[in-house]
CSV table of C-alpha atoms in Angstrom, one decimal:
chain,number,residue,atom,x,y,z
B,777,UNK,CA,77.4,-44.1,-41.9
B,778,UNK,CA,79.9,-41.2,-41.3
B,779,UNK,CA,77.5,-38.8,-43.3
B,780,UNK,CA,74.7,-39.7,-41.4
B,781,UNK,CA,76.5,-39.1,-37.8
B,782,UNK,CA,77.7,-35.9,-39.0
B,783,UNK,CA,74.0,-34.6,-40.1
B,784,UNK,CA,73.1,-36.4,-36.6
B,785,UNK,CA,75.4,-34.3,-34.5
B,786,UNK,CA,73.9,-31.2,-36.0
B,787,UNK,CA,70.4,-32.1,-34.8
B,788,UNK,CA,71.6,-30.7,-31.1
B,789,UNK,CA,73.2,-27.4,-32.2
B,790,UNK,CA,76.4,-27.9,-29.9
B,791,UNK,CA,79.0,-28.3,-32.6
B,792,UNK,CA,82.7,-27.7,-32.1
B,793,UNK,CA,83.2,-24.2,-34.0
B,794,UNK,CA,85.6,-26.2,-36.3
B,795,UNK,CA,83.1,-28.3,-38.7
B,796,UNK,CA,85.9,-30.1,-40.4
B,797,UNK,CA,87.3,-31.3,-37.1
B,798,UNK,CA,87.1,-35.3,-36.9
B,799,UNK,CA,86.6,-36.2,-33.8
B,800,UNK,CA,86.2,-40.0,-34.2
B,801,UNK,CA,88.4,-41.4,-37.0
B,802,UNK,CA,86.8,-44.9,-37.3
B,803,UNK,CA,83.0,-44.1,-36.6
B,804,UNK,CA,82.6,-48.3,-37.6
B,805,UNK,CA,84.8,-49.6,-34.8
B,806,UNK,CA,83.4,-47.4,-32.3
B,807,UNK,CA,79.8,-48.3,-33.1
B,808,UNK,CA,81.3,-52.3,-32.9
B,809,UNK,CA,82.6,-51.7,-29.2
B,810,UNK,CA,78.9,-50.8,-28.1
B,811,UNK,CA,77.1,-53.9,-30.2
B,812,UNK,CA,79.6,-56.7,-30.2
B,813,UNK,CA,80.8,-59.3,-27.7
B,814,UNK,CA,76.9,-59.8,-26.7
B,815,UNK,CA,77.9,-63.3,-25.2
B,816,UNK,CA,80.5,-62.4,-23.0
B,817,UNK,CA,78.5,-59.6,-21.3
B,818,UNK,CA,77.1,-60.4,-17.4
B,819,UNK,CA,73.6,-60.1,-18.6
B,820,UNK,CA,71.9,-63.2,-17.1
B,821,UNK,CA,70.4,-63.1,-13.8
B,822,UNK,CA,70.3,-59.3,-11.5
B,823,UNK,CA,73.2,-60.2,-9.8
B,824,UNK,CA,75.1,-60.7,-12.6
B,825,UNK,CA,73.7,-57.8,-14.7
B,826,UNK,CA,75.9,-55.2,-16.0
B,827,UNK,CA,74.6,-51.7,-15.7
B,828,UNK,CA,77.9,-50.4,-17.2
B,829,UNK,CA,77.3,-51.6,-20.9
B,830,UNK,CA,74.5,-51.1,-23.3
B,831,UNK,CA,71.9,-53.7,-23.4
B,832,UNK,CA,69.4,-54.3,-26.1
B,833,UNK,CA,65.6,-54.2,-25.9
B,834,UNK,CA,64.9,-57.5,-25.5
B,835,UNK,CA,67.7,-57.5,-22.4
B,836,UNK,CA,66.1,-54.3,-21.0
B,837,UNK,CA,63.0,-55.9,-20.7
B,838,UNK,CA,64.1,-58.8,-19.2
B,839,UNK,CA,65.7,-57.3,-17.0
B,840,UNK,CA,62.6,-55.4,-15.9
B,841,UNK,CA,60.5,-58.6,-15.9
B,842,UNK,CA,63.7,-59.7,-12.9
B,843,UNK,CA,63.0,-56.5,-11.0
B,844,UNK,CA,59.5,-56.7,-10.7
B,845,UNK,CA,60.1,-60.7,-9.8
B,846,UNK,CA,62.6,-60.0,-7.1
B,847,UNK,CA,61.3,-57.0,-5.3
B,848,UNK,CA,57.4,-56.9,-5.2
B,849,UNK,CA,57.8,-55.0,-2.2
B,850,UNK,CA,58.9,-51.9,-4.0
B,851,UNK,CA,58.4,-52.8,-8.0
B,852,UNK,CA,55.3,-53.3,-9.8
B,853,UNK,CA,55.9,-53.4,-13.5
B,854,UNK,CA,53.0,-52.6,-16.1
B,855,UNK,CA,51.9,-51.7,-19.6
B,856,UNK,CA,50.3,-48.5,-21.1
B,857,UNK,CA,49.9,-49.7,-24.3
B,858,UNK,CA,51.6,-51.0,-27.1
B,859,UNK,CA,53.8,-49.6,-30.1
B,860,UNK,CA,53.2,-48.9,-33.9
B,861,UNK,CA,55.0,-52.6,-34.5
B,862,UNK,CA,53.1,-54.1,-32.3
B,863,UNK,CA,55.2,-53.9,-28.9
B,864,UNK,CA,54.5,-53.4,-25.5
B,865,UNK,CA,55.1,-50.3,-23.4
B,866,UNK,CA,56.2,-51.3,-20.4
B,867,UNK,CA,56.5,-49.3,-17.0
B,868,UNK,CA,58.3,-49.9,-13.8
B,869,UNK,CA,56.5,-48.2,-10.6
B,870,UNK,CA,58.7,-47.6,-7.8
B,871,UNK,CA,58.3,-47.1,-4.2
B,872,UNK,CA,56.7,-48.5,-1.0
B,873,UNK,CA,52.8,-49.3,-0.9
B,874,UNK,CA,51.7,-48.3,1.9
B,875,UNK,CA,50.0,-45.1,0.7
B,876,UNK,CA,48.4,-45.3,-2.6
B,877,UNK,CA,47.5,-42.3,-3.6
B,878,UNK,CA,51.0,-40.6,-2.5
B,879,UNK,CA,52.9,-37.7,-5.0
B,880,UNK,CA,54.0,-39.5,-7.9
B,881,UNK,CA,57.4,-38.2,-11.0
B,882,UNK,CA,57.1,-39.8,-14.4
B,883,UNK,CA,60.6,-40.3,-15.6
B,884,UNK,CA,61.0,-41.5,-19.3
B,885,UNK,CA,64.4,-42.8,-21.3
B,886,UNK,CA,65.2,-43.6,-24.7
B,887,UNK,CA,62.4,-41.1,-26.6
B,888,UNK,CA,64.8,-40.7,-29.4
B,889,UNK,CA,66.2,-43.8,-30.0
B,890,UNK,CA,69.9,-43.5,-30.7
B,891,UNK,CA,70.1,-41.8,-27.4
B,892,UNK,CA,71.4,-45.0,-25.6
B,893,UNK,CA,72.6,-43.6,-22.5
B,894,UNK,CA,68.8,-42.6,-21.6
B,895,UNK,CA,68.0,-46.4,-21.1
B,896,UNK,CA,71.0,-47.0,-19.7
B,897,UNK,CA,70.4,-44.3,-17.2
B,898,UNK,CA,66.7,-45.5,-16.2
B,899,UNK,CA,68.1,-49.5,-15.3
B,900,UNK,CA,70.9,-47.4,-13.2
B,901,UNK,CA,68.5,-45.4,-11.7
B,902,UNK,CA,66.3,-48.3,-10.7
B,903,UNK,CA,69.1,-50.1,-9.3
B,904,UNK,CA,70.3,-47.9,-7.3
B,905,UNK,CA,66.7,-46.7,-5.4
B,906,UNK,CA,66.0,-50.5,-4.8
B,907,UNK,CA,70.0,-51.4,-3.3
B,908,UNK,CA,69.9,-48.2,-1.7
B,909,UNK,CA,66.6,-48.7,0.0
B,910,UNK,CA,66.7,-48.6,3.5
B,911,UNK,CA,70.7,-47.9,3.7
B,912,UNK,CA,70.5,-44.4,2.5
B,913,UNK,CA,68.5,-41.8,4.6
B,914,UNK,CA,67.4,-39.7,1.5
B,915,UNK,CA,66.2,-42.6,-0.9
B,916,UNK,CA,64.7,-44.3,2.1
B,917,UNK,CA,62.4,-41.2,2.4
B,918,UNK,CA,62.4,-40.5,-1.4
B,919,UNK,CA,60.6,-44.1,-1.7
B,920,UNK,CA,58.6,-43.9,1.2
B,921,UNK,CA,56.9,-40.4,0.4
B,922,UNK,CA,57.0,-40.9,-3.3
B,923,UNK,CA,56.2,-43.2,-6.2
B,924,UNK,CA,58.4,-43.4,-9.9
B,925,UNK,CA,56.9,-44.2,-12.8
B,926,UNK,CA,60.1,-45.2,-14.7
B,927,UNK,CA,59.9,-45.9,-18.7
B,928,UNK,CA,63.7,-47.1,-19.6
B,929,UNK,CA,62.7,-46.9,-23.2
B,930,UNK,CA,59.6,-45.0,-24.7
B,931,UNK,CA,60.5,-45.3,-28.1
B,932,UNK,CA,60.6,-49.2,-28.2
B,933,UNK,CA,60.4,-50.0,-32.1
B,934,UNK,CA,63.1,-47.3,-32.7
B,935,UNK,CA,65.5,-48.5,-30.4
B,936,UNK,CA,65.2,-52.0,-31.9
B,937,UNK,CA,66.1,-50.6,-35.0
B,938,UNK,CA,69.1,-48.6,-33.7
B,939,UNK,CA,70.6,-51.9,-32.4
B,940,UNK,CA,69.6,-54.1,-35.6
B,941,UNK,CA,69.8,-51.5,-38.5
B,942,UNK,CA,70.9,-47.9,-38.2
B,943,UNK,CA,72.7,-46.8,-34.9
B,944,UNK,CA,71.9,-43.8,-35.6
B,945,UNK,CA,68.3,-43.5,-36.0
B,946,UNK,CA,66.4,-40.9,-34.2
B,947,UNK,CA,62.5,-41.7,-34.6
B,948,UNK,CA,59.7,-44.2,-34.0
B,949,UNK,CA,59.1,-46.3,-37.2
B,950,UNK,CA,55.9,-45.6,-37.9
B,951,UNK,CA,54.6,-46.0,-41.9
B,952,UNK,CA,53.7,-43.2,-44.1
B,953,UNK,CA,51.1,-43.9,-47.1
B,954,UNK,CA,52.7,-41.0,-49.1
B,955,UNK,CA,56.2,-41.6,-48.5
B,956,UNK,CA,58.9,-44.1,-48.3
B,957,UNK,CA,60.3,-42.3,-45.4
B,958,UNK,CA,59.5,-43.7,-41.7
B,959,UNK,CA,59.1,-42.7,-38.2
B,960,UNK,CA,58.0,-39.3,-36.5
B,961,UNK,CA,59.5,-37.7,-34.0
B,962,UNK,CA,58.0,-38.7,-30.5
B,963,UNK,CA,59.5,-35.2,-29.2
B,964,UNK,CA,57.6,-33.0,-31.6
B,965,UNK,CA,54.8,-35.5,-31.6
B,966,UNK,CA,52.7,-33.9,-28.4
B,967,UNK,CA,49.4,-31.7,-28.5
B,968,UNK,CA,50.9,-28.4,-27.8
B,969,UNK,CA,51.8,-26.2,-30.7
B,970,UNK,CA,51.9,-28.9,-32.3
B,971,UNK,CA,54.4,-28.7,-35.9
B,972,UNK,CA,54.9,-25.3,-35.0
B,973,UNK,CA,58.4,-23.9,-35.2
B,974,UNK,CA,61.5,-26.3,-34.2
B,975,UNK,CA,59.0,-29.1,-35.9
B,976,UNK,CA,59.0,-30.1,-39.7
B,977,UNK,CA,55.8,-31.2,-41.6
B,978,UNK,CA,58.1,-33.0,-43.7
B,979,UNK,CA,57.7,-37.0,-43.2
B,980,UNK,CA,61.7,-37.4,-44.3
B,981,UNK,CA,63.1,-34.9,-41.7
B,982,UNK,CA,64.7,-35.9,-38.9
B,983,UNK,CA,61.7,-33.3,-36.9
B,984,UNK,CA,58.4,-34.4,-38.6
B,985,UNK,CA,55.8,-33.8,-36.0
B,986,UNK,CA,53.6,-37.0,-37.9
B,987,UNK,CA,50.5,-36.7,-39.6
B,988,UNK,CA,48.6,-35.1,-36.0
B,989,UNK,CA,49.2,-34.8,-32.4
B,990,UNK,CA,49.5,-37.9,-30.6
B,991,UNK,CA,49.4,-40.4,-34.2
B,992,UNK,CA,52.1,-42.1,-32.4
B,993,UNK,CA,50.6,-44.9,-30.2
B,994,UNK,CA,54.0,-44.4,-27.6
B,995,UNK,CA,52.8,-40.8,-27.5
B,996,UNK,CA,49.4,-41.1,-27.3
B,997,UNK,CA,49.7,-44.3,-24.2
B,998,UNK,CA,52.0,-42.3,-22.5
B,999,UNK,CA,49.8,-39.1,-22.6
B,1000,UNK,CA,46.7,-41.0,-21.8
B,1001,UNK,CA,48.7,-42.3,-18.5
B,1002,UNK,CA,49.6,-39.3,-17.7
B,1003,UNK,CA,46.2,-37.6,-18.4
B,1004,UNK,CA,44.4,-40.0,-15.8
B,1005,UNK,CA,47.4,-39.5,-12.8
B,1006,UNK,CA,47.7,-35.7,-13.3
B,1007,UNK,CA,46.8,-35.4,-10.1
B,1008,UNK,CA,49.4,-37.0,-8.5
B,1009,UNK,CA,51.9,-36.7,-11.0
B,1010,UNK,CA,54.1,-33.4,-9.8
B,1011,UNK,CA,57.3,-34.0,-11.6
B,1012,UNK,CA,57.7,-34.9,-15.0
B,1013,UNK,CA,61.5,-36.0,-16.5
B,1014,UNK,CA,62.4,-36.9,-19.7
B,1015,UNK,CA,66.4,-38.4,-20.2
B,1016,UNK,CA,67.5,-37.2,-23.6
B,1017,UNK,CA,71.6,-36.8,-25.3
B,1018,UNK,CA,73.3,-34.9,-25.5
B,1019,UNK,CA,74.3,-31.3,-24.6
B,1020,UNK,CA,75.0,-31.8,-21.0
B,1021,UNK,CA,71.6,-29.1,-20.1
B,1022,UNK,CA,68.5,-29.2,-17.9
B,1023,UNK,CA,66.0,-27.8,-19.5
B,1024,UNK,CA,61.8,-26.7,-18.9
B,1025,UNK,CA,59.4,-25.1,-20.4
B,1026,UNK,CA,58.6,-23.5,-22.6
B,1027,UNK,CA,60.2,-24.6,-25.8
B,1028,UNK,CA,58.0,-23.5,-28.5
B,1029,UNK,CA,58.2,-19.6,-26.9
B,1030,UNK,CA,60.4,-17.2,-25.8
B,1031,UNK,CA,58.3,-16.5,-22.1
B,1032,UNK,CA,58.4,-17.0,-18.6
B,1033,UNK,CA,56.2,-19.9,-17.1
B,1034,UNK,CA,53.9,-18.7,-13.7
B,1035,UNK,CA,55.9,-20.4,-11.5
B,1036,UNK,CA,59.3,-19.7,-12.8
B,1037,UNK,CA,61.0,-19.0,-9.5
B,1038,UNK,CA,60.1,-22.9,-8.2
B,1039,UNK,CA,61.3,-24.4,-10.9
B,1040,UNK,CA,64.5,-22.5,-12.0
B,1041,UNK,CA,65.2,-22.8,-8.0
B,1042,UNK,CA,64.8,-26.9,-8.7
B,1043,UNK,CA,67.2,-26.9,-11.9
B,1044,UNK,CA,69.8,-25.4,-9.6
B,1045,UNK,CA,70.1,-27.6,-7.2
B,1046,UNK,CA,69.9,-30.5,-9.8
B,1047,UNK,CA,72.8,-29.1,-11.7
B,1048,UNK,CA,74.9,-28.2,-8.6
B,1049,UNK,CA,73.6,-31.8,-7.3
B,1050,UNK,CA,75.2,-33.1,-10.1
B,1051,UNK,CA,78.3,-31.2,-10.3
B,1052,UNK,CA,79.4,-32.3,-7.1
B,1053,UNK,CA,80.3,-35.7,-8.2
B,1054,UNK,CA,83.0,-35.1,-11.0
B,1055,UNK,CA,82.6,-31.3,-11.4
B,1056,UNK,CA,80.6,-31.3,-15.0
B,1057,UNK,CA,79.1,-28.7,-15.1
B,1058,UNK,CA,75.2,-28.6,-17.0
B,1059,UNK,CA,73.7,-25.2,-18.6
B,1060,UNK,CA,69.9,-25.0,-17.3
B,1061,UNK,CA,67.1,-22.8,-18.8
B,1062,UNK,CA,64.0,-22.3,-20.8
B,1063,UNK,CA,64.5,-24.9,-23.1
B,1064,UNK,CA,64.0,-22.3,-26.1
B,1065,UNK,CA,66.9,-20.3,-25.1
B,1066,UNK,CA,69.1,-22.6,-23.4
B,1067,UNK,CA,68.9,-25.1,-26.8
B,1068,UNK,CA,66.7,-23.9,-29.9
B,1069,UNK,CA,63.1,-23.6,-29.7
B,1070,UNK,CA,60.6,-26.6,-30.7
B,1071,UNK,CA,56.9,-27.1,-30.8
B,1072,UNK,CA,55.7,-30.7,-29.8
B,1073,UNK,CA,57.3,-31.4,-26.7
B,1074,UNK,CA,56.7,-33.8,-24.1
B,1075,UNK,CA,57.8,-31.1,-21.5
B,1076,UNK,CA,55.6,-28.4,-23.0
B,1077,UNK,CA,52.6,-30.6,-22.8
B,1078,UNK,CA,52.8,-31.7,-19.1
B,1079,UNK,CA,53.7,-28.5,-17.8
B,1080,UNK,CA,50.3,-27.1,-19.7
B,1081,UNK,CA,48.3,-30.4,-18.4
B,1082,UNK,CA,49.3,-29.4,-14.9
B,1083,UNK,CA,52.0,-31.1,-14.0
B,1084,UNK,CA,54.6,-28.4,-12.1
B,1085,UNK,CA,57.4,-29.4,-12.7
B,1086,UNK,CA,58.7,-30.6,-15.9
B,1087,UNK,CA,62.3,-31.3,-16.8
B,1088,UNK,CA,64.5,-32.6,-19.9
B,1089,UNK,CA,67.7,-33.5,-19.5
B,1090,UNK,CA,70.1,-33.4,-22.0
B,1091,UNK,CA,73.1,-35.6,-20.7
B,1092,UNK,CA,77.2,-36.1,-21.5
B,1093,UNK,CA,78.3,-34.9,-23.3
B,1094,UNK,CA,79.0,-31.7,-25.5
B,1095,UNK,CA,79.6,-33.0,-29.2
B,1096,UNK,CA,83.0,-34.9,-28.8
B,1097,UNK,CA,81.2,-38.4,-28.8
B,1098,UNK,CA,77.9,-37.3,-29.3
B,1099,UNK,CA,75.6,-39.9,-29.5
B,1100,UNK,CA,78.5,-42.5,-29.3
B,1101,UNK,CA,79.0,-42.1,-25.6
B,1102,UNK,CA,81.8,-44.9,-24.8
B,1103,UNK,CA,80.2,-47.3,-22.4
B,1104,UNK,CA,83.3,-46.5,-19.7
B,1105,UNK,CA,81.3,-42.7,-19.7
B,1106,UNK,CA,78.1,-44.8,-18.2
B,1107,UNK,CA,79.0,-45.1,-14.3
B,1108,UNK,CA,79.9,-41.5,-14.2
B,1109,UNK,CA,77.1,-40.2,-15.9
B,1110,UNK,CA,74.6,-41.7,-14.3
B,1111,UNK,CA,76.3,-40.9,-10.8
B,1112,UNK,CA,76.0,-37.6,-11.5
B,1113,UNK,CA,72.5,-37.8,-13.1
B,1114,UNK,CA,71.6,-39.6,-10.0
B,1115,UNK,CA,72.1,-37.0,-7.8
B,1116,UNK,CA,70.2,-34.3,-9.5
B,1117,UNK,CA,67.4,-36.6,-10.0
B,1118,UNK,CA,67.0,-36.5,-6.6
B,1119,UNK,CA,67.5,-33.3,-5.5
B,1120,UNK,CA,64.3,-32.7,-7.5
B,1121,UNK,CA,62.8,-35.5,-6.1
B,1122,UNK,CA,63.5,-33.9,-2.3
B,1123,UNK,CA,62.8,-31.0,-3.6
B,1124,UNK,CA,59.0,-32.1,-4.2
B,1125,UNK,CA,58.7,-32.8,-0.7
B,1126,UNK,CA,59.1,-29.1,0.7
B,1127,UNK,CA,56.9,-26.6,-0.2
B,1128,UNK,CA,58.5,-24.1,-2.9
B,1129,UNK,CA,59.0,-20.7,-1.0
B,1130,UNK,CA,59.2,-18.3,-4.1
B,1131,UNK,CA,60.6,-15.3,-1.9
B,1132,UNK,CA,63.9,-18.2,-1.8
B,1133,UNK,CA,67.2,-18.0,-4.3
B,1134,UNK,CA,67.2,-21.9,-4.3
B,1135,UNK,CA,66.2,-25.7,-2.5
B,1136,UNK,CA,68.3,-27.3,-0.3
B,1137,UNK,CA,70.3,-29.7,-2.7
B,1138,UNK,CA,71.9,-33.3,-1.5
């Protein structure tokens, strides 16, 4: 298990200069505080859920089935599809009804699965739109004005598998005919230079790009949502861990998209957004420069199928826990990732001048 975190923590290219440095000494224990004491955890009814833990699949989606029960005034759950094994892809959409056809941001979670704090962010951010409805002037206008498409976890069958099997599996889980190895990765999985560089052809690697573009069914439900909304669909978000960036196109080339100025203007007030809550501060920028470059990408594609604004986070937090992110790390993170989720948000709602530094952040 060690090994396999260390060749893990590699996969994000943020390492401590000092590769012999341990930074957890019992990898086991740690992975046991995130797992164990299931039955003691406040999990049963919304009122008593705990958004400050990590909850398994099956809770997620209970959970969801509880929002969409509770607040039919702003929730409406749904399905795009369902997943290799067989699972269903379910969505929450967010905001008031009264005008249907109104701007819309797709915001996905848990794409790789042993990112855990993605899902975990996407039940926070839930929460807090729907307790802060009506109370807070900005979300109050956020919901109004705009709808969320919010997918706590896109990689279903791989985040099973993280809980049951291998914490720190990355992939969907997916068979190959050829191989014993299983799973693709759903972030080098999309129809834009697709197994180009930053991808691996190789069904073993921790980067295969599968056997085409979209032979994931998550992928291809996903795009196929997103295909039919374009229109409305102006922001796109993706929650990934870890690196603490915020990143946009392009990844699979070193070059400047058309509207540049809007967007890096966007990522700025998200990251200052953010780093007004506990002063963390985020790198933002081409995702090729600011990470590595990678063919594949869910940002890549939506920007090119003409959605404007497309944005991967990479959340807490720079390599000492990695993937491992102690549950007491959740509230603050998703504080922070709260606000810059909305500056972009408010940010929809103006129209981008270009001959501006930067949007008016909350």
């Amino acid at each position: 298990l060690a090994s396999r975190s260390g060749a893990s923590q590699r996969t994000k290219q943020v390492m401590c200069p000092d590769p012999q440095q341990v930074f957890i000494s019992n990898l086991q224990r740690e992975i046991e505080k995130q797992t164990g004491y299931r039955s003691s955890r406040r999990r049963r009814s919304e009122s008593q859920y705990d958004y400050e833990v990590y909850h398994s699949l099956e809770e997620i989606q209970n959970w969801m089935f509880e929002m969409n029960r509770t607040h039919p005034d702003l929730v409406r759950m749904f399905s795009v599809g369902k997943s290799y094994e067989g699972r269903p892809l379910y969505v929450l959409q967010l905001g008031q009804r009264s005008r249907p056809q109104k701007k819309a941001i797709w915001m996905d979670c848990g794409v790789h699965a042993r990112e855990w704090i993605g899902p975990a962010f996407c039940q926070w951010f839930v929460k807090e739109a729907i307790s802060s409805y009506k109370y807070d002037l900005v979300t109050t206008r956020l919901l109004n004005q705009l709808s969320f498409y919010i997918m706590p976890v896109f990689n279903v069958d791989g985040y099973r598998f993280s809980w049951n099997t291998d914490r720190f599996w990355r992939k969907t889980r997916s068979k190959n005919h050829k191989f014993h190895c299983r799973g693709v990765d759903a972030n080098r999985n999309w129809k834009v230079k697709w197994c180009n560089e930053g991808a691996s052809s190789h069904p073993c690697d921790d980067t295969y790009c599968g056997a085409f573009p979209e032979s994931e069914p998550e992928v291809k439900a996903v795009a196929k949502f997103l295909r039919k909304h374009k229109k409305r669909i102006k922001a796109y978000i993706s929650i990934h861990a870890y690196a603490q960036m915020l990143l946009y196109p392009y990844s699979y080339k070193y070059a400047t998209i058309p509207n540049f100025n809007c967007v890096e203007s966007a990522a700025h007030s998200a990251v200052t957004a953010l780093y007004s809550a506990y002063g963390v501060r985020y790198r933002y920028g081409p995702a090729s420069t600011t990470l590595y470059v990678s063919s594949g990408s869910s940002i890549d594609w939506a920007y090119r199928n003409g959605i404007p604004y497309a944005f991967a986070f990479e959340l807490r937090d720079t390599g000492h826990y990695g993937f491992l992110l102690p549950e007491s790390l959740i509230s603050p993170t998703c504080t922070e990732t709260m606000r810059a989720v909305k500056a972009i948000a408010s940010g929809l709602l103006k129209k981008c001048d270009t001959h501006k530094n930067r949007f008016t952040f909350i």
